[in-house]
Short mmCIF file of C-alpha atoms in Angstrom, two decimals:
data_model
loop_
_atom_site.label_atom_id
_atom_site.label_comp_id
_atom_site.label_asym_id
_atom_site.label_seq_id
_atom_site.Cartn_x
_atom_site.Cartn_y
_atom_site.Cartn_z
CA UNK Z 1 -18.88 -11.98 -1.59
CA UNK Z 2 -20.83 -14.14 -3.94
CA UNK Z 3 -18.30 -12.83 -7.22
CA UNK Z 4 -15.31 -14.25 -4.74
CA UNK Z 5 -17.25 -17.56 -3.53
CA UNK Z 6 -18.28 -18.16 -7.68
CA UNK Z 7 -14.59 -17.96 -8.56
CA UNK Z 8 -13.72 -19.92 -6.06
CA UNK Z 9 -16.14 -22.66 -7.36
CA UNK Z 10 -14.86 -22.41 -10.63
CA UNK Z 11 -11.31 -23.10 -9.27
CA UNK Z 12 -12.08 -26.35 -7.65
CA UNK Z 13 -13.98 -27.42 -10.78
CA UNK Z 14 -11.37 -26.36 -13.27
CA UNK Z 15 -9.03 -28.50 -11.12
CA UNK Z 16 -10.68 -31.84 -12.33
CA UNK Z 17 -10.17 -30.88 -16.01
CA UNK Z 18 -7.64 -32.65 -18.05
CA UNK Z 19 -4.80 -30.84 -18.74
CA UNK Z 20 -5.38 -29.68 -22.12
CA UNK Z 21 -7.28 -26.58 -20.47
CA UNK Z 22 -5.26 -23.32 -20.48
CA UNK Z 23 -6.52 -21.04 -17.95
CA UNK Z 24 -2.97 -20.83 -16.22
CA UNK Z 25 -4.63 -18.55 -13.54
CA UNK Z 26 -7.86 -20.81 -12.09
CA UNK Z 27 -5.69 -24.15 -12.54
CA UNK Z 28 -3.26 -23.73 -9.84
CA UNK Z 29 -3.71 -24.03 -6.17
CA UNK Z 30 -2.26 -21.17 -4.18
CA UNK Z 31 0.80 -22.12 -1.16
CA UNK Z 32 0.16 -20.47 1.75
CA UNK Z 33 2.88 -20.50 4.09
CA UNK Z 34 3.50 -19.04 7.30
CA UNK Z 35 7.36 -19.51 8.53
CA UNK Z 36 10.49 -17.46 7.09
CA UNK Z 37 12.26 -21.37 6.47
CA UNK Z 38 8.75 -21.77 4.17
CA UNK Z 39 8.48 -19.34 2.66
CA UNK Z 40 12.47 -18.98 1.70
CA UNK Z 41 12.09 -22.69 0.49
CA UNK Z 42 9.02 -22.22 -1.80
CA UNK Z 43 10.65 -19.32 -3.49
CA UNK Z 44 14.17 -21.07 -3.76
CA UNK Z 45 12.30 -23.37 -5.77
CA UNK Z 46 11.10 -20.72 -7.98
CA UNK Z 47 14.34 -19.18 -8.18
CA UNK Z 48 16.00 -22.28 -8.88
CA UNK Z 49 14.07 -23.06 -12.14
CA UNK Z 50 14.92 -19.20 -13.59
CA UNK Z 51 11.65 -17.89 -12.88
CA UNK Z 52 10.88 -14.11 -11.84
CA UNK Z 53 9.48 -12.79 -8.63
CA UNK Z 54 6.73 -10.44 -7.95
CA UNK Z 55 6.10 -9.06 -4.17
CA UNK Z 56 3.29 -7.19 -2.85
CA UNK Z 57 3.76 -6.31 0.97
CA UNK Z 58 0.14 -5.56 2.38
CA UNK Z 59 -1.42 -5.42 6.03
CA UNK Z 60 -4.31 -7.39 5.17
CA UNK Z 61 -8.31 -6.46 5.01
CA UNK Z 62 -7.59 -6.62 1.28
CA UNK Z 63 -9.74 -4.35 -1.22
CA UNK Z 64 -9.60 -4.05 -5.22
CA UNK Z 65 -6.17 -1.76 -4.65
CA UNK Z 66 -4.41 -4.74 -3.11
CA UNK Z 67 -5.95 -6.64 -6.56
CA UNK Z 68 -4.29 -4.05 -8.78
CA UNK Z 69 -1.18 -4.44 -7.87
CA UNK Z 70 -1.66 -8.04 -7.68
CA UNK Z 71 -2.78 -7.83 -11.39
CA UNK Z 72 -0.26 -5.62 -12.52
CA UNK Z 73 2.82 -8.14 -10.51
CA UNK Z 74 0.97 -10.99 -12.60
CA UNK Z 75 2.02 -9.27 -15.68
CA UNK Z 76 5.41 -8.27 -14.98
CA UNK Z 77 6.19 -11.88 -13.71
CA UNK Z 78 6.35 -15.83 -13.84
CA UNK Z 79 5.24 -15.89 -9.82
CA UNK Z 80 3.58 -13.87 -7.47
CA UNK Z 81 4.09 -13.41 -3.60
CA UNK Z 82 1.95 -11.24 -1.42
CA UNK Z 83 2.36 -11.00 2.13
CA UNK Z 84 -0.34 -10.39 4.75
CA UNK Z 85 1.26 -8.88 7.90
CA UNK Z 86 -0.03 -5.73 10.31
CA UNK Z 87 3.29 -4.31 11.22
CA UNK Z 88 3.47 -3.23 14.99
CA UNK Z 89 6.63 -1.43 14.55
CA UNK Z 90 4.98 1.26 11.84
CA UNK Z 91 2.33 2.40 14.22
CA UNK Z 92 2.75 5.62 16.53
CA UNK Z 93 -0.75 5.30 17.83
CA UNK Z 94 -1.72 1.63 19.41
CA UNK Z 95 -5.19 2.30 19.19
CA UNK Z 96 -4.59 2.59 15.58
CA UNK Z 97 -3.16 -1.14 15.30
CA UNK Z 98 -5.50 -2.46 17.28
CA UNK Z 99 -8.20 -1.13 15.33
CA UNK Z 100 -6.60 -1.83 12.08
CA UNK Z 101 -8.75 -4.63 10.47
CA UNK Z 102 -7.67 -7.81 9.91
CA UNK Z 103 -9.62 -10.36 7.81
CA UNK Z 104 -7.48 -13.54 7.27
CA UNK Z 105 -9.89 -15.94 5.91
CA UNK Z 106 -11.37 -13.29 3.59
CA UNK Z 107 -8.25 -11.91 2.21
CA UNK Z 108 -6.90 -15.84 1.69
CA UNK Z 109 -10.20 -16.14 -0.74
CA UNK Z 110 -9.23 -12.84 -2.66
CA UNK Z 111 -5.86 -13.93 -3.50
CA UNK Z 112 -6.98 -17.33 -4.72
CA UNK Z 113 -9.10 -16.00 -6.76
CA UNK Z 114 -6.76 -13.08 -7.84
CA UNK Z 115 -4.28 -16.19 -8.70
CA UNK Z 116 -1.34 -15.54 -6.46
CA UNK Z 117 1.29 -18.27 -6.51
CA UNK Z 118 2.53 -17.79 -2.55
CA UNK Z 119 0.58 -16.22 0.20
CA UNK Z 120 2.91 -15.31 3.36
CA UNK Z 121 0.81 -14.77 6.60
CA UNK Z 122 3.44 -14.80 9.26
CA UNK Z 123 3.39 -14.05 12.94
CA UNK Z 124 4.69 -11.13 14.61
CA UNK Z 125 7.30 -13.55 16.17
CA UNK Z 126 8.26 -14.62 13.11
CA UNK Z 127 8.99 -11.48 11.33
CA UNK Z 128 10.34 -10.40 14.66
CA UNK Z 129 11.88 -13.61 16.79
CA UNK Z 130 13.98 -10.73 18.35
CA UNK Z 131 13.47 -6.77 18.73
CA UNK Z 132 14.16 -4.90 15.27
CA UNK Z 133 16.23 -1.63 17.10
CA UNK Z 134 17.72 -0.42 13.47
CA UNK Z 135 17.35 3.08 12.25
CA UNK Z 136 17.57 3.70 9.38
CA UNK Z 137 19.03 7.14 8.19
CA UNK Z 138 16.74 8.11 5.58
CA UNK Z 139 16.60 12.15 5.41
CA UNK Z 140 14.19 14.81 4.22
CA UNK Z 141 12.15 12.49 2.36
CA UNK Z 142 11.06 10.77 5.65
CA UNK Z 143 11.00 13.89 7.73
CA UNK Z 144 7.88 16.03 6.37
CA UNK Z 145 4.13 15.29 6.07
CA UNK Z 146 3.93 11.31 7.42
CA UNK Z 147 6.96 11.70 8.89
CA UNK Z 148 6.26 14.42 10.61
CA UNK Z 149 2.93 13.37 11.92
CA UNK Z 150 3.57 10.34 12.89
CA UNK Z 151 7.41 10.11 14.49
CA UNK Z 152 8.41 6.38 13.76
CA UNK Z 153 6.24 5.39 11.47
CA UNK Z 154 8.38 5.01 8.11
CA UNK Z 155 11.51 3.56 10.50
CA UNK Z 156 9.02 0.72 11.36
CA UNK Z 157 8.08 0.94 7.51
CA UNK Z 158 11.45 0.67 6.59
CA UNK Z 159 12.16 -2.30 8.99
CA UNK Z 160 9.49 -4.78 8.22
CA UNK Z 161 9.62 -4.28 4.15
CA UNK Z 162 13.47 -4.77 4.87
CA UNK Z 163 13.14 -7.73 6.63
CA UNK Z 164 10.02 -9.33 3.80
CA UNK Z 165 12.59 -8.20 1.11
CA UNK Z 166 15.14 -10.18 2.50
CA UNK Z 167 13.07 -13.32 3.10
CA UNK Z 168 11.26 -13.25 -0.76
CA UNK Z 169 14.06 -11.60 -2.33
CA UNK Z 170 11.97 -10.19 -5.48
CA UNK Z 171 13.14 -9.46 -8.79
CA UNK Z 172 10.29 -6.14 -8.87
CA UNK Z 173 7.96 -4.95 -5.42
CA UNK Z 174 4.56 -3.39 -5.80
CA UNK Z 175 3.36 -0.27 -4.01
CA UNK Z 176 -0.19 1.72 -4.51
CA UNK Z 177 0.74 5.48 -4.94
CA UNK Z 178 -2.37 6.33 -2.35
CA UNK Z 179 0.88 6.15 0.09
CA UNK Z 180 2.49 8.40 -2.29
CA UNK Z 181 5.03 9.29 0.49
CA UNK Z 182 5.80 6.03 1.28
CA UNK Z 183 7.18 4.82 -1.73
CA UNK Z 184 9.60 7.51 -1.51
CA UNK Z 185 10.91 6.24 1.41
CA UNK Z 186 11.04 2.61 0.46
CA UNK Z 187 13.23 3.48 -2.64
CA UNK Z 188 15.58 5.39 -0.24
CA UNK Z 189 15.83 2.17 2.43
CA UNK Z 190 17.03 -0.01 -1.16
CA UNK Z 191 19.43 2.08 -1.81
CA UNK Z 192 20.63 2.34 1.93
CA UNK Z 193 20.29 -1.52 2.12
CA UNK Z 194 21.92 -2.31 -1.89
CA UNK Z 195 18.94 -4.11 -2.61
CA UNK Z 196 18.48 -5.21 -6.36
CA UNK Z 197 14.70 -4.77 -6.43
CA UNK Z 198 12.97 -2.89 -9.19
CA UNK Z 199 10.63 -0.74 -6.75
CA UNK Z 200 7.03 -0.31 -9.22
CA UNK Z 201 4.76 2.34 -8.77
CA UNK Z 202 0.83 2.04 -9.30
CA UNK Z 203 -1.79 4.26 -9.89
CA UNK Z 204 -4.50 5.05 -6.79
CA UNK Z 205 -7.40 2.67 -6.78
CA UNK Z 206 -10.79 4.38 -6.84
CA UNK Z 207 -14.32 3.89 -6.00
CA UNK Z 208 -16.88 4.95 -8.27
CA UNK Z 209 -17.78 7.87 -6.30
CA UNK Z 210 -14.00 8.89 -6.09
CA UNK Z 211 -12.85 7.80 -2.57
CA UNK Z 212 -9.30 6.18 -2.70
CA UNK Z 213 -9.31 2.51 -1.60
CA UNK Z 214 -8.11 1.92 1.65
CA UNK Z 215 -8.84 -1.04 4.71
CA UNK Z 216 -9.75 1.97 7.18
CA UNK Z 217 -12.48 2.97 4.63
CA UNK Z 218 -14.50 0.06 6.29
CA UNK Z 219 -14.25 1.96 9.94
CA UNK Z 220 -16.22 4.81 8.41
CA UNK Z 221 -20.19 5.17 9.40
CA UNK Z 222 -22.40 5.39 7.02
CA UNK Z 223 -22.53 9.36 7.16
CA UNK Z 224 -18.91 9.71 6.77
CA UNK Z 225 -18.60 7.19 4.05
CA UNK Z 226 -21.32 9.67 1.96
CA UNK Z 227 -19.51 12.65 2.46
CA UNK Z 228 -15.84 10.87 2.25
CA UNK Z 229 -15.72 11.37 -1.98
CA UNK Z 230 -15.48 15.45 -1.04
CA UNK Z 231 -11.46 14.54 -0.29
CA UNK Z 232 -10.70 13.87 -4.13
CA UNK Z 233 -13.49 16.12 -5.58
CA UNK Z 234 -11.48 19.23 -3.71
CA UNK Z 235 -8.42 17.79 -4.74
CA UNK Z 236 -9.52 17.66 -8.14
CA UNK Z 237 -11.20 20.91 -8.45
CA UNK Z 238 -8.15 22.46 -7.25
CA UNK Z 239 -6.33 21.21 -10.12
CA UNK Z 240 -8.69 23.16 -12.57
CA UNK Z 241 -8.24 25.80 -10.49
CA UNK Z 242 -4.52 26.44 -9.99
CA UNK Z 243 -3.85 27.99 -13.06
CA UNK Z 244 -3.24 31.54 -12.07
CA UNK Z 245 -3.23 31.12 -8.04
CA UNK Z 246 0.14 30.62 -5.89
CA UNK Z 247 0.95 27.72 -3.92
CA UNK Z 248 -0.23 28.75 -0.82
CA UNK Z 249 -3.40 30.23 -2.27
CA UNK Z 250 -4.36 26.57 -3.68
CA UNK Z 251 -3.13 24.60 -0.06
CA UNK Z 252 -5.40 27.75 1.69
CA UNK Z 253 -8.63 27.23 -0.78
CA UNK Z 254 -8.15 23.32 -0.24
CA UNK Z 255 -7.35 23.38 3.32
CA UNK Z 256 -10.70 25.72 4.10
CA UNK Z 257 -12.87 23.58 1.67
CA UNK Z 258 -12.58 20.12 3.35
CA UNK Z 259 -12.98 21.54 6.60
CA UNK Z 260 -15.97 23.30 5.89
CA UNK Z 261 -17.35 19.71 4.86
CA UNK Z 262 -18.96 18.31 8.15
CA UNK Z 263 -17.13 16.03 10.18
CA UNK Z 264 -13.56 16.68 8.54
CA UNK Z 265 -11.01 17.92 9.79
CA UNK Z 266 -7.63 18.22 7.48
CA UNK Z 267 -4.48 17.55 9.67
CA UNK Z 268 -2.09 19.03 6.77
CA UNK Z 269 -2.16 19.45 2.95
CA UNK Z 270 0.96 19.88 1.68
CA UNK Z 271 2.25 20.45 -2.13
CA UNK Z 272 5.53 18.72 -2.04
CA UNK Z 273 7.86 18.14 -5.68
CA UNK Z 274 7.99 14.75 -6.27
CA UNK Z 275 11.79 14.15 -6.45
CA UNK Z 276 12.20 15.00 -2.96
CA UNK Z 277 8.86 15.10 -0.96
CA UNK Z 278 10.11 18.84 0.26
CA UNK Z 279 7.02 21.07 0.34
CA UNK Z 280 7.14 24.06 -2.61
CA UNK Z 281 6.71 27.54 -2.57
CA UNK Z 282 6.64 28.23 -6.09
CA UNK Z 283 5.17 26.09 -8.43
CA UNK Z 284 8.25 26.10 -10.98
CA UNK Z 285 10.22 23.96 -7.96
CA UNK Z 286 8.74 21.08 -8.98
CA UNK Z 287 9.55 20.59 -12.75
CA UNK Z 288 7.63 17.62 -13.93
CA UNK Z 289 4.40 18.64 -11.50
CA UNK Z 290 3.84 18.90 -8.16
CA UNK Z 291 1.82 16.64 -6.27
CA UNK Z 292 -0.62 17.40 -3.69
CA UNK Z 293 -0.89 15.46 -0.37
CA UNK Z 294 -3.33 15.44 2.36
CA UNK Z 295 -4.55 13.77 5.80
CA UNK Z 296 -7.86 14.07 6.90
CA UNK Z 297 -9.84 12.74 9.46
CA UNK Z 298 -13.22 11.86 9.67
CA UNK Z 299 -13.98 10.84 13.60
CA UNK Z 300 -10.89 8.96 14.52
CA UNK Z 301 -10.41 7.21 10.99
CA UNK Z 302 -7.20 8.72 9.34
CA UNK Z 303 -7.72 9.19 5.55
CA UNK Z 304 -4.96 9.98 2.85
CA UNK Z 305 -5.10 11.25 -0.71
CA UNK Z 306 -3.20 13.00 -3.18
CA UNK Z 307 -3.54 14.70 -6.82
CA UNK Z 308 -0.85 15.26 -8.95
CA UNK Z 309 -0.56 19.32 -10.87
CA UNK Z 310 0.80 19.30 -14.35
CA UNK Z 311 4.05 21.21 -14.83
#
């Protein structure tokens, strides 16, 4: 917290420096707005002068993932938008939502300081002023692991980052590939929808110790957080060790290995190609690598991972 209240200071001081300083990123306030009719105007206005559009969706309780993406949108574009929403319609299991953390003030801070150009923290009424009943017809890709865990989920998915899409109307959208699945699905609602939105893909944020990035990481005790790096150093041993084994040899020597580590408990690992998301028997189904994806919990916090096999 005291990196994030230090920028912060730096912002306000940087402020009251003539203009001949060019630190385009600390020199700008950030518009947070709250409303659809807001939010449409502020990005008219960027849209109006030529300038491109960056979106990343999030639910909040922001970590350095969420800042990734946020860098790498930076890059692509002249402005960024992030929105800040937990999406009721995406959850299967209400406990689940109403545990799901949600941090406004903090997450505010880290996109100051991460210099995004709009913040959009809406309501649930005003993403949904009426019931959302679509849904959407988006096959095999949204029928298997996810899907098939959690009936509803990428429907809900589909709805709200339909409905954002339509309000910010981005030139490019920013997804982490820890929801590997997920982006699949997104690309198939553009195409259903005839959206113009370049749809980028970003590499899994990490910490030191290995354990992918996530806002349900913070749920974990401290025992489970210790023992929560085993996920991506099984996943990564079984790349090294694949060479030689089937399929279902690997998912079987993964599967048994994270349950054998105390307190998890895989609820499927799947080895899926890419193109498709359909599971693989043989490894030559998946021509440019297959890519490993698994669910585990630890208590009742739901963790996700994958690892990618070269072809």
């Amino acid at each position: 917290m005291q990196a994030v209240g230090h920028t912060l200071y730096i912002i306000c001081v940087v402020n009251r420096i003539p203009a001949d300083n060019n630190d385009k990123d600390n020199d700008k306030e950030m518009k947070t707005v709250r409303t659809a009719k807001e939010l449409r105007e502020a990005v008219g206005a960027v849209k109006a002068d030529g300038r491109s559009v960056g979106f990343v969706p999030t639910m909040g309780a922001l970590h350095a993932g969420h800042v990734s993406l946020i860098e790498r949108a930076r890059a692509d574009n002249d402005v960024v938008v992030v929105s800040v929403f937990v999406n009721p319609t995406q959850f299967n299991n209400p406990d689940d939502l109403r545990t799901y953390p949600r941090t406004e003030e903090a997450d505010s801070e880290k996109l100051q300081a991460a210099g995004v150009d709009i913040a959009f923290f809406p309501s649930v009424e005003e993403i949904y002023p009426e019931p959302d009943t679509r849904v959407f017809e988006l096959g095999p890709v949204a029928e298997v692991m996810e899907g098939a865990m959690r009936p509803g989920h990428f429907n809900g998915v589909a709805q709200v980052v339909s409905r954002l899409f339509r309000m910010v109307q981005p030139d490019r959208a920013y997804f982490g590939e820890k929801d590997f699945q997920q982006i699949s699905v997104i690309r198939r609602m553009v195409e259903i929808e005839g959206f113009d939105i370049e749809i980028v893909a970003c590499p899994i944020k990490r910490e030191a110790d290995g354990l992918a990035l996530s806002s349900r990481n913070v749920r974990l005790t401290p025992g489970q957080r210790a023992v929560a790096p085993a996920i991506h150093r099984i996943l990564a041993e079984s790349v090294d060790g694949a060479s030689g084994r089937s399929v279902d040899e690997v998912k079987r020597a993964v599967t048994d290995a994270i349950n054998a580590v105390d307190g998890m408990e895989v609820e499927y690992y799947e080895i899926v190609n890419p193109a498709g998301m359909q599971p693989i028997a043989e490894w030559s189904e998946a021509e440019g690598g297959a890519v490993g994806c698994v669910t585990v919990y630890m208590g009742d916090v739901r963790l996700i991972d994958n690892i990618k096999y070269p072809a």
